[in-house]
GROMACS .gro file of C-alpha atoms in nm:
model
  432
    1MET     CA    1   0.000   0.000   0.000
    2ARG     CA    2   0.145   0.336  -0.104
    3TYR     CA    3   0.134   0.588   0.176
    4SER     CA    4   0.341   0.845   0.359
    5LEU     CA    5   0.314   0.975   0.713
    6LEU     CA    6   0.270   1.353   0.729
    7ARG     CA    7   0.417   1.566   1.008
    8ASP     CA    8   0.392   1.303   1.287
    9THR     CA    9   0.629   1.009   1.250
   10VAL     CA   10   0.668   0.877   1.609
   11LEU     CA   11   0.363   0.652   1.622
   12ASP     CA   12   0.418   0.517   1.975
   13ASP     CA   13   0.390   0.866   2.129
   14PRO     CA   14   0.115   0.838   2.398
   15GLN     CA   15   0.021   1.203   2.334
   16LEU     CA   16  -0.049   1.134   1.966
   17HIS     CA   17  -0.428   1.116   1.922
   18GLU     CA   18  -0.446   1.245   1.565
   19LEU     CA   19  -0.241   1.120   1.272
   20ASP     CA   20  -0.212   1.270   0.922
   21ILE     CA   21  -0.132   1.028   0.644
   22LEU     CA   22  -0.106   1.059   0.267
   23VAL     CA   23  -0.252   0.760   0.080
   24TRP     CA   24  -0.229   0.717  -0.294
   25PRO     CA   25  -0.586   0.733  -0.439
   26GLU     CA   26  -0.571   0.388  -0.600
   27HIS     CA   27  -0.521   0.234  -0.254
   28ARG     CA   28  -0.807   0.420  -0.084
   29ARG     CA   29  -1.046   0.124  -0.056
   30LYS     CA   30  -0.776  -0.108   0.070
   31PHE     CA   31  -0.665   0.143   0.334
   32VAL     CA   32  -1.017   0.222   0.457
   33ALA     CA   33  -1.104  -0.150   0.475
   34ALA     CA   34  -0.793  -0.217   0.685
   35ALA     CA   35  -0.880   0.074   0.917
   36GLN     CA   36  -1.239  -0.047   0.957
   37GLU     CA   37  -1.112  -0.391   1.061
   38LEU     CA   38  -0.930  -0.212   1.344
   39GLY     CA   39  -1.252  -0.041   1.459
   40PHE     CA   40  -1.223   0.290   1.275
   41ALA     CA   41  -1.530   0.455   1.123
   42ALA     CA   42  -1.530   0.704   0.837
   43ARG     CA   43  -1.650   1.053   0.929
   44LYS     CA   44  -1.786   1.272   0.652
   45THR     CA   45  -1.600   1.599   0.612
   46GLY     CA   46  -1.706   1.724   0.272
   47ILE     CA   47  -1.346   1.835   0.220
   48PRO     CA   48  -1.220   1.748  -0.131
   49GLY     CA   49  -0.936   1.496  -0.129
   50LYS     CA   50  -0.963   1.422   0.242
   51GLU     CA   51  -1.130   1.171   0.471
   52VAL     CA   52  -1.130   1.135   0.850
   53LEU     CA   53  -1.132   0.796   1.024
   54ALA     CA   54  -1.213   0.780   1.395
   55ALA     CA   55  -1.212   0.519   1.671
   56PHE     CA   56  -1.278   0.539   2.045
   57ASP     CA   57  -1.064   0.309   2.260
   58GLY     CA   58  -1.258   0.362   2.581
   59GLU     CA   59  -1.050   0.660   2.691
   60ASN     CA   60  -0.933   0.852   2.385
   61LEU     CA   61  -1.074   0.939   2.046
   62ARG     CA   62  -0.820   0.839   1.782
   63LEU     CA   63  -0.836   1.032   1.455
   64VAL     CA   64  -0.666   0.958   1.125
   65ASP     CA   65  -0.677   1.240   0.869
   66VAL     CA   66  -0.636   1.063   0.536
   67HIS     CA   67  -0.522   1.277   0.243
   68TYR     CA   68  -0.555   1.145  -0.112
   69ALA     CA   69  -0.366   1.438  -0.264
   70PHE     CA   70  -0.138   1.721  -0.159
   71ILE     CA   71  -0.437   1.946  -0.100
   72GLN     CA   72  -0.522   2.231   0.137
   73GLU     CA   73  -0.852   2.423   0.133
   74GLY     CA   74  -0.934   2.256  -0.200
   75LEU     CA   75  -0.607   2.367  -0.361
   76VAL     CA   76  -0.384   2.091  -0.498
   77TYR     CA   77  -0.031   2.222  -0.452
   78LEU     CA   78   0.200   1.929  -0.541
   79SER     CA   79   0.179   1.623  -0.766
   80LEU     CA   80   0.195   1.274  -0.616
   81PRO     CA   81   0.412   1.075  -0.866
   82GLU     CA   82   0.733   1.267  -0.797
   83ALA     CA   83   0.682   1.242  -0.421
   84LEU     CA   84   0.632   0.865  -0.455
   85ARG     CA   85   0.967   0.820  -0.628
   86ARG     CA   86   1.151   0.996  -0.344
   87LEU     CA   87   0.985   0.839  -0.038
   88ARG     CA   88   1.210   0.747   0.256
   89LYS     CA   89   1.174   0.488   0.533
   90THR     CA   90   1.186   0.548   0.907
   91PRO     CA   91   1.385   0.305   1.129
   92GLU     CA   92   1.049   0.141   1.208
   93GLY     CA   93   0.983   0.086   0.837
   94HIS     CA   94   0.718   0.354   0.778
   95SER     CA   95   0.715   0.557   0.456
   96ILE     CA   96   0.775   0.931   0.490
   97LEU     CA   97   0.832   1.214   0.243
   98SER     CA   98   1.176   1.315   0.123
   99ARG     CA   99   1.332   1.613   0.302
  100GLU     CA  100   1.246   1.841   0.010
  101ASP     CA  101   0.884   1.725  -0.021
  102GLU     CA  102   0.833   1.744   0.355
  103LEU     CA  103   0.964   2.101   0.353
  104LEU     CA  104   0.727   2.190   0.068
  105HIS     CA  105   0.438   2.023   0.248
  106LEU     CA  106   0.502   2.222   0.567
  107PHE     CA  107   0.534   2.542   0.363
  108TYR     CA  108   0.198   2.495   0.188
  109HIS     CA  109   0.017   2.336   0.483
  110ASN     CA  110   0.099   2.624   0.718
  111LEU     CA  111   0.054   2.918   0.483
  112LEU     CA  112  -0.258   2.794   0.303
  113GLY     CA  113  -0.420   2.642   0.610
  114LYS     CA  114  -0.310   2.877   0.890
  115ASN     CA  115  -0.184   3.192   0.709
  116HIS     CA  116   0.145   3.168   0.900
  117LEU     CA  117   0.408   2.915   1.010
  118GLN     CA  118   0.288   2.751   1.330
  119GLU     CA  119   0.533   2.760   1.621
  120LYS     CA  120   0.516   2.382   1.658
  121HIS     CA  121   0.650   2.335   1.302
  122LEU     CA  122   0.926   2.597   1.316
  123ALA     CA  123   1.190   2.366   1.465
  124ARG     CA  124   1.115   2.097   1.206
  125VAL     CA  125   1.144   2.346   0.919
  126LYS     CA  126   1.484   2.458   1.050
  127ALA     CA  127   1.599   2.096   1.078
  128LEU     CA  128   1.499   2.031   0.716
  129LEU     CA  129   1.702   2.334   0.605
  130ALA     CA  130   2.025   2.204   0.761
  131PRO     CA  131   2.197   2.088   0.549
  132LEU     CA  132   2.050   2.284   0.259
  133PRO     CA  133   1.807   2.070   0.053
  134ASP     CA  134   1.811   2.020  -0.324
  135LEU     CA  135   1.719   2.369  -0.445
  136ALA     CA  136   1.697   2.266  -0.811
  137TYR     CA  137   1.435   2.002  -0.724
  138LEU     CA  138   1.245   2.250  -0.507
  139LYS     CA  139   1.238   2.512  -0.783
  140GLN     CA  140   1.120   2.255  -1.035
  141ARG     CA  141   0.842   2.142  -0.795
  142LEU     CA  142   0.722   2.496  -0.724
  143SER     CA  143   0.738   2.608  -1.090
  144HIS     CA  144   0.543   2.934  -1.044
  145PRO     CA  145   0.772   3.242  -1.006
  146LYS     CA  146   0.559   3.412  -0.737
  147ILE     CA  147   0.538   3.096  -0.530
  148TRP     CA  148   0.915   3.050  -0.563
  149ASN     CA  149   0.975   3.408  -0.445
  150CYS     CA  150   0.758   3.344  -0.137
  151PHE     CA  151   0.938   3.016  -0.075
  152GLU     CA  152   1.281   3.180  -0.097
  153GLN     CA  153   1.182   3.426   0.175
  154PHE     CA  154   1.037   3.138   0.375
  155ILE     CA  155   1.359   2.931   0.379
  156LEU     CA  156   1.577   3.236   0.443
  157ARG     CA  157   1.371   3.363   0.740
  158PRO     CA  158   1.131   3.095   0.866
  159GLU     CA  159   1.101   3.273   1.205
  160THR     CA  160   0.957   3.579   1.030
  161PHE     CA  161   0.677   3.370   0.880
  162SER     CA  162   0.596   3.253   1.230
  163LYS     CA  163   0.600   3.595   1.399
  164ASP     CA  164   0.507   3.844   1.126
  165ARG     CA  165   0.144   3.754   1.053
  166LYS     CA  166   0.104   4.041   0.807
  167LEU     CA  167   0.393   3.922   0.587
  168ALA     CA  168   0.287   3.558   0.613
  169GLY     CA  169  -0.075   3.645   0.529
  170LYS     CA  170   0.032   3.844   0.222
  171SER     CA  171   0.243   3.550   0.100
  172ALA     CA  172  -0.048   3.310   0.161
  173ARG     CA  173  -0.278   3.523  -0.057
  174GLU     CA  174  -0.021   3.533  -0.338
  175ILE     CA  175   0.021   3.156  -0.324
  176ARG     CA  176  -0.357   3.098  -0.338
  177ARG     CA  177  -0.396   3.326  -0.640
  178ALA     CA  178  -0.107   3.156  -0.821
  179LEU     CA  179  -0.247   2.806  -0.756
  180MET     CA  180  -0.595   2.908  -0.874
  181LEU     CA  181  -0.460   3.070  -1.189
  182ARG     CA  182  -0.253   2.760  -1.263
  183SER     CA  183  -0.556   2.529  -1.247
  184PRO     CA  184  -0.928   2.616  -1.290
  185ALA     CA  185  -1.009   2.298  -1.095
  186ASN     CA  186  -0.826   2.449  -0.799
  187TRP     CA  187  -1.048   2.756  -0.813
  188LEU     CA  188  -1.366   2.542  -0.823
  189ARG     CA  189  -1.252   2.326  -0.530
  190TRP     CA  190  -1.147   2.632  -0.330
  191PHE     CA  191  -1.483   2.803  -0.396
  192TYR     CA  192  -1.670   2.491  -0.285
  193HIS     CA  193  -1.453   2.454   0.024
  194ARG     CA  194  -1.479   2.817   0.136
  195ARG     CA  195  -1.830   2.912   0.022
  196LEU     CA  196  -2.046   2.603  -0.014
  197ARG     CA  197  -1.914   2.314   0.197
  198LYS     CA  198  -2.052   2.427   0.533
  199ARG     CA  199  -2.393   2.493   0.380
  200LEU     CA  200  -2.418   2.174   0.176
  201HIS     CA  201  -2.242   1.937   0.412
  202ARG     CA  202  -2.366   1.915   0.768
  203ARG     CA  203  -2.268   1.634   1.001
  204ARG     CA  204  -2.529   1.599   1.272
  205GLY     CA  205  -2.409   1.592   1.629
  206VAL     CA  206  -2.528   1.376   1.918
  207HIS     CA  207  -2.782   1.471   2.183
  208PHE     CA  208  -2.800   1.285   2.517
  209ALA     CA  209  -3.048   1.389   2.788
  210PHE     CA  210  -2.996   1.298   3.154
  211MET     CA  211  -3.307   1.231   3.363
  212GLY     CA  212  -3.398   1.091   3.702
  213VAL     CA  213  -3.543   1.194   4.038
  214ASP     CA  214  -3.358   1.451   4.249
  215GLY     CA  215  -3.074   1.271   4.424
  216ALA     CA  216  -3.024   1.011   4.150
  217GLY     CA  217  -2.687   1.168   4.066
  218LYS     CA  218  -2.749   1.368   3.746
  219SER     CA  219  -2.514   1.656   3.823
  220THR     CA  220  -2.236   1.426   3.946
  221ILE     CA  221  -2.257   1.197   3.642
  222ILE     CA  222  -2.273   1.487   3.398
  223ARG     CA  223  -1.956   1.638   3.550
  224ALA     CA  224  -1.777   1.302   3.521
  225VAL     CA  225  -1.894   1.265   3.159
  226GLN     CA  226  -1.766   1.616   3.080
  227GLN     CA  227  -1.424   1.532   3.226
  228GLN     CA  228  -1.396   1.211   3.024
  229LEU     CA  229  -1.505   1.378   2.700
  230GLU     CA  230  -1.243   1.647   2.765
  231GLN     CA  231  -0.978   1.379   2.814
  232ALA     CA  232  -1.090   1.191   2.502
  233GLY     CA  233  -1.005   1.492   2.285
  234GLY     CA  234  -1.116   1.557   1.930
  235VAL     CA  235  -1.480   1.637   2.016
  236LYS     CA  236  -1.674   1.950   2.096
  237PHE     CA  237  -1.938   1.916   2.364
  238TYR     CA  238  -2.178   2.144   2.546
  239THR     CA  239  -2.403   2.108   2.849
  240VAL     CA  240  -2.742   2.278   2.857
  241TYR     CA  241  -3.020   2.287   3.114
  242MET     CA  242  -3.345   2.159   2.959
  243GLY     CA  243  -3.560   2.116   3.269
  244PRO     CA  244  -3.907   2.272   3.293
  245TRP     CA  245  -3.839   2.453   3.621
  246GLY     CA  246  -3.592   2.736   3.657
  247GLN     CA  247  -3.327   2.898   3.433
  248ILE     CA  248  -3.587   3.072   3.216
  249ARG     CA  249  -3.457   3.189   2.877
  250SER     CA  250  -3.751   3.304   2.665
  251PRO     CA  251  -3.948   3.631   2.691
  252PHE     CA  252  -4.272   3.428   2.682
  253MET     CA  253  -4.200   3.246   3.007
  254ARG     CA  254  -4.067   3.562   3.171
  255LEU     CA  255  -4.397   3.735   3.097
  256TYR     CA  256  -4.593   3.439   3.233
  257LYS     CA  257  -4.391   3.448   3.556
  258LYS     CA  258  -4.436   3.824   3.583
  259LEU     CA  259  -4.814   3.773   3.573
  260ARG     CA  260  -4.774   3.523   3.862
  261LEU     CA  261  -4.978   3.256   3.687
  262THR     CA  262  -4.938   2.889   3.782
  263PRO     CA  263  -5.122   2.567   3.692
  264PRO     CA  264  -5.391   2.493   3.956
  265GLU     CA  265  -5.305   2.236   4.222
  266GLU     CA  266  -5.671   2.171   4.299
  267ASP     CA  267  -5.884   1.955   4.068
  268TRP     CA  268  -6.171   2.202   4.030
  269LEU     CA  269  -6.349   1.985   3.775
  270GLY     CA  270  -6.362   1.704   4.030
  271ARG     CA  271  -6.489   1.945   4.295
  272LEU     CA  272  -6.759   2.065   4.054
  273ARG     CA  273  -6.874   1.707   3.995
  274GLU     CA  274  -6.893   1.655   4.370
  275LYS     CA  275  -7.101   1.973   4.400
  276LEU     CA  276  -7.348   1.851   4.140
  277GLN     CA  277  -7.370   1.520   4.327
  278GLY     CA  278  -7.438   1.706   4.652
  279ARG     CA  279  -7.109   1.605   4.819
  280GLU     CA  280  -6.935   1.945   4.800
  281LYS     CA  281  -7.041   2.190   5.073
  282GLU     CA  282  -6.740   2.425   5.101
  283HIS     CA  283  -6.782   2.631   4.781
  284SER     CA  284  -7.080   2.770   4.595
  285LEU     CA  285  -7.154   2.659   4.238
  286PRO     CA  286  -7.067   3.000   4.080
  287LEU     CA  287  -6.736   3.007   4.269
  288LEU     CA  288  -6.649   2.655   4.153
  289LEU     CA  289  -6.728   2.748   3.792
  290LYS     CA  290  -6.512   3.060   3.823
  291LYS     CA  291  -6.220   2.866   3.969
  292LEU     CA  292  -6.256   2.593   3.706
  293ILE     CA  293  -6.247   2.840   3.416
  294SER     CA  294  -5.964   3.042   3.575
  295GLY     CA  295  -5.762   2.724   3.641
  296LYS     CA  296  -5.811   2.598   3.285
  297ILE     CA  297  -5.697   2.929   3.139
  298GLN     CA  298  -5.390   2.943   3.366
  299GLY     CA  299  -5.302   2.581   3.287
  300TRP     CA  300  -5.335   2.632   2.913
  301LEU     CA  301  -5.127   2.948   2.930
  302TYR     CA  302  -4.862   2.775   3.142
  303TYR     CA  303  -4.814   2.479   2.908
  304PHE     CA  304  -4.821   2.705   2.604
  305ALA     CA  305  -4.555   2.930   2.760
  306ILE     CA  306  -4.337   2.636   2.870
  307TYR     CA  307  -4.368   2.481   2.522
  308LEU     CA  308  -4.244   2.806   2.366
  309GLU     CA  309  -3.970   2.819   2.630
  310PHE     CA  310  -3.847   2.473   2.531
  311TRP     CA  311  -3.848   2.554   2.161
  312TYR     CA  312  -3.664   2.878   2.235
  313ARG     CA  313  -3.392   2.687   2.420
  314TYR     CA  314  -3.374   2.418   2.151
  315PHE     CA  315  -3.322   2.667   1.868
  316ARG     CA  316  -3.081   2.879   2.070
  317GLU     CA  317  -2.873   2.619   2.255
  318VAL     CA  318  -2.923   2.271   2.109
  319ARG     CA  319  -2.993   2.276   1.736
  320PRO     CA  320  -2.708   2.510   1.628
  321ARG     CA  321  -2.456   2.290   1.809
  322LEU     CA  322  -2.597   1.969   1.667
  323ARG     CA  323  -2.577   2.119   1.317
  324LYS     CA  324  -2.206   2.177   1.376
  325GLY     CA  325  -2.152   1.812   1.472
  326ALA     CA  326  -2.106   1.872   1.846
  327ILE     CA  327  -2.217   1.659   2.140
  328VAL     CA  328  -2.494   1.815   2.350
  329LEU     CA  329  -2.562   1.696   2.705
  330SER     CA  330  -2.901   1.800   2.845
  331ASP     CA  331  -2.951   1.824   3.218
  332ARG     CA  332  -3.318   1.711   3.237
  333TYR     CA  333  -3.560   1.724   2.942
  334ILE     CA  334  -3.916   1.812   2.848
  335TYR     CA  335  -4.039   1.464   2.949
  336ASP     CA  336  -4.026   1.578   3.313
  337LEU     CA  337  -4.356   1.753   3.237
  338LYS     CA  338  -4.549   1.441   3.151
  339TYR     CA  339  -4.649   1.328   3.501
  340ILE     CA  340  -4.506   1.571   3.755
  341TYR     CA  341  -4.487   1.941   3.838
  342LYS     CA  342  -4.172   2.011   4.042
  343ASP     CA  343  -4.211   1.781   4.344
  344ARG     CA  344  -4.570   1.663   4.304
  345PRO     CA  345  -4.768   1.442   4.066
  346VAL     CA  346  -5.011   1.614   3.828
  347GLU     CA  347  -5.339   1.466   3.709
  348GLN     CA  348  -5.482   1.762   3.519
  349PHE     CA  349  -5.406   1.856   3.157
  350LYS     CA  350  -5.279   1.502   3.093
  351TRP     CA  351  -5.353   1.505   2.720
  352LEU     CA  352  -5.200   1.854   2.683
  353ARG     CA  353  -4.881   1.750   2.862
  354GLY     CA  354  -4.862   1.438   2.646
  355LEU     CA  355  -4.903   1.653   2.334
  356VAL     CA  356  -4.626   1.891   2.442
  357CYS     CA  357  -4.385   1.600   2.500
  358ARG     CA  358  -4.479   1.419   2.181
  359PHE     CA  359  -4.432   1.709   1.943
  360TYR     CA  360  -4.082   1.804   2.049
  361PRO     CA  361  -3.744   1.685   1.913
  362ARG     CA  362  -3.625   1.358   2.063
  363PRO     CA  363  -3.270   1.329   2.195
  364ASP     CA  364  -3.061   1.045   2.054
  365ARG     CA  365  -3.070   0.878   2.393
  366VAL     CA  366  -3.217   0.946   2.736
  367VAL     CA  367  -2.980   0.844   3.016
  368TYR     CA  368  -3.218   0.747   3.294
  369LEU     CA  369  -3.037   0.741   3.629
  370GLN     CA  370  -3.199   0.539   3.906
  371ASN     CA  371  -3.121   0.367   4.234
  372ASP     CA  372  -3.290   0.221   4.537
  373PRO     CA  373  -3.524   0.488   4.690
  374ASP     CA  374  -3.368   0.454   5.037
  375THR     CA  375  -3.021   0.516   4.889
  376ILE     CA  376  -3.147   0.827   4.709
  377VAL     CA  377  -3.306   0.959   5.031
  378ARG     CA  378  -2.971   0.924   5.211
  379ARG     CA  379  -2.801   1.122   4.935
  380LYS     CA  380  -3.064   1.396   4.904
  381PRO     CA  381  -3.358   1.386   5.146
  382GLN     CA  382  -3.575   1.610   4.930
  383LEU     CA  383  -3.840   1.342   4.871
  384ASN     CA  384  -3.930   1.044   5.085
  385ALA     CA  385  -3.882   0.686   4.967
  386GLY     CA  386  -4.251   0.648   4.877
  387GLN     CA  387  -4.249   0.960   4.660
  388ILE     CA  388  -3.928   0.850   4.489
  389ARG     CA  389  -4.075   0.509   4.412
  390GLN     CA  390  -4.385   0.678   4.268
  391PHE     CA  391  -4.177   0.922   4.061
  392GLN     CA  392  -3.958   0.639   3.927
  393GLY     CA  393  -4.276   0.474   3.803
  394PHE     CA  394  -4.376   0.798   3.633
  395TYR     CA  395  -4.036   0.824   3.463
  396ARG     CA  396  -4.057   0.470   3.329
  397GLN     CA  397  -4.401   0.542   3.186
  398ALA     CA  398  -4.290   0.874   3.038
  399LEU     CA  399  -3.977   0.725   2.876
  400ALA     CA  400  -4.130   0.399   2.754
  401ALA     CA  401  -4.154   0.523   2.394
  402TYR     CA  402  -3.804   0.672   2.376
  403PRO     CA  403  -3.450   0.531   2.337
  404VAL     CA  404  -3.328   0.493   2.695
  405LEU     CA  405  -2.996   0.397   2.853
  406GLU     CA  406  -3.086   0.297   3.208
  407VAL     CA  407  -2.796   0.341   3.450
  408LEU     CA  408  -2.799   0.208   3.805
  409THR     CA  409  -2.598   0.456   4.011
  410ASP     CA  410  -2.445   0.199   4.246
  411ARG     CA  411  -2.084   0.246   4.129
  412PRO     CA  412  -1.831   0.532   4.140
  413PRO     CA  413  -1.921   0.824   3.908
  414GLU     CA  414  -1.612   0.759   3.693
  415ALA     CA  415  -1.724   0.403   3.615
  416LEU     CA  416  -2.078   0.517   3.534
  417ALA     CA  417  -1.942   0.798   3.316
  418ARG     CA  418  -1.732   0.548   3.116
  419GLN     CA  419  -2.048   0.353   3.036
  420VAL     CA  420  -2.227   0.669   2.923
  421VAL     CA  421  -1.930   0.808   2.728
  422SER     CA  422  -1.892   0.477   2.541
  423ALA     CA  423  -2.257   0.504   2.434
  424ILE     CA  424  -2.210   0.870   2.335
  425MET     CA  425  -1.898   0.799   2.129
  426GLU     CA  426  -2.056   0.497   1.960
  427LYS     CA  427  -2.346   0.715   1.848
  428HIS     CA  428  -2.110   1.001   1.760
  429LEU     CA  429  -1.908   0.779   1.527
  430GLN     CA  430  -2.222   0.627   1.373
  431SER     CA  431  -2.366   0.972   1.300
  432ALA     CA  432  -2.046   1.072   1.124
   0.00000   0.00000   0.00000
């Protein structure tokens, strides 16, 4: 298989989580098949001439950036055949570019991709310049006079291209123009990469919601999951609060709260029935009718306002991040509304609450955290064991129609987080 390592050549470095490799196009299928046998999954990038393979080993996300051409931002800057003829071998037997081609690769990669020479590559560039490489070969490979002029300055003063962003940026623009003028295909690929790719190619992210009674360990587990995702590297993740109570975001819910309206605790319809049956003596019929109508209006307004609140949060905090391929962790979710209001069961407006939950975006998975009620009471004595048992029943009913990962919180948070992170990364790689 024809390939060359790019930039990173010490493969047993424990800090190496991302590897760049150049693979000759005719060997693409063979390379991808071999990577898939090792547990890697292809992630769509929409970047011409490039593919990303990813695998999660339980602790770290391993990424392989596979290049099928010398290409940066859609601009092909070197031909492959000449590089193939000059490949070298490392002591471990891996193929790497010749000194001259590696120098050219670092020149183009940094200026086209970053608009300056990155500090981490400066030492390597200096090492490749001592002793002086084959200038005749380099000039023949660059071919364009303007690019050669930029390259001459680059090899004479590499530190300047690292520190002087204005000079480096000007050189980068000249190189782009020269490459686009040399090949119309370069211009088309560059235009697609810069103007169209992000609009046409969207890789959906992953959305996990954490639910359970107070004291089940949501906050603790979410913190542990955040730490492990941070350690895994290579992923963007965000945590948002999606519970029905508190942390109001939308103007609709703020207005509702300002009017001091709340859903009625009393079942006024039931009291009215009792009145008509002669069993209600406390209130008059007109008063019961007034309270019934008032309660219905307040309840309707509440669930309408909370529904708008949830959509407001989703479009502001969840959807944009999912569209960018990120992982979103929700602390609670709209399904809390289905059977309970804060710390009490709710019987009224059942069909309305069911409607609100049904017509709302589903997360990819609901992580339902549960434990023995007595254990939960010892952790957080906010509810008694009987209430917890009742609420756990409500949660199981509410989540019956949704994809659920049930987690028994009887182990250390780190162990539970590993279970959850494995599920998140599996879905993340599948959605790629």
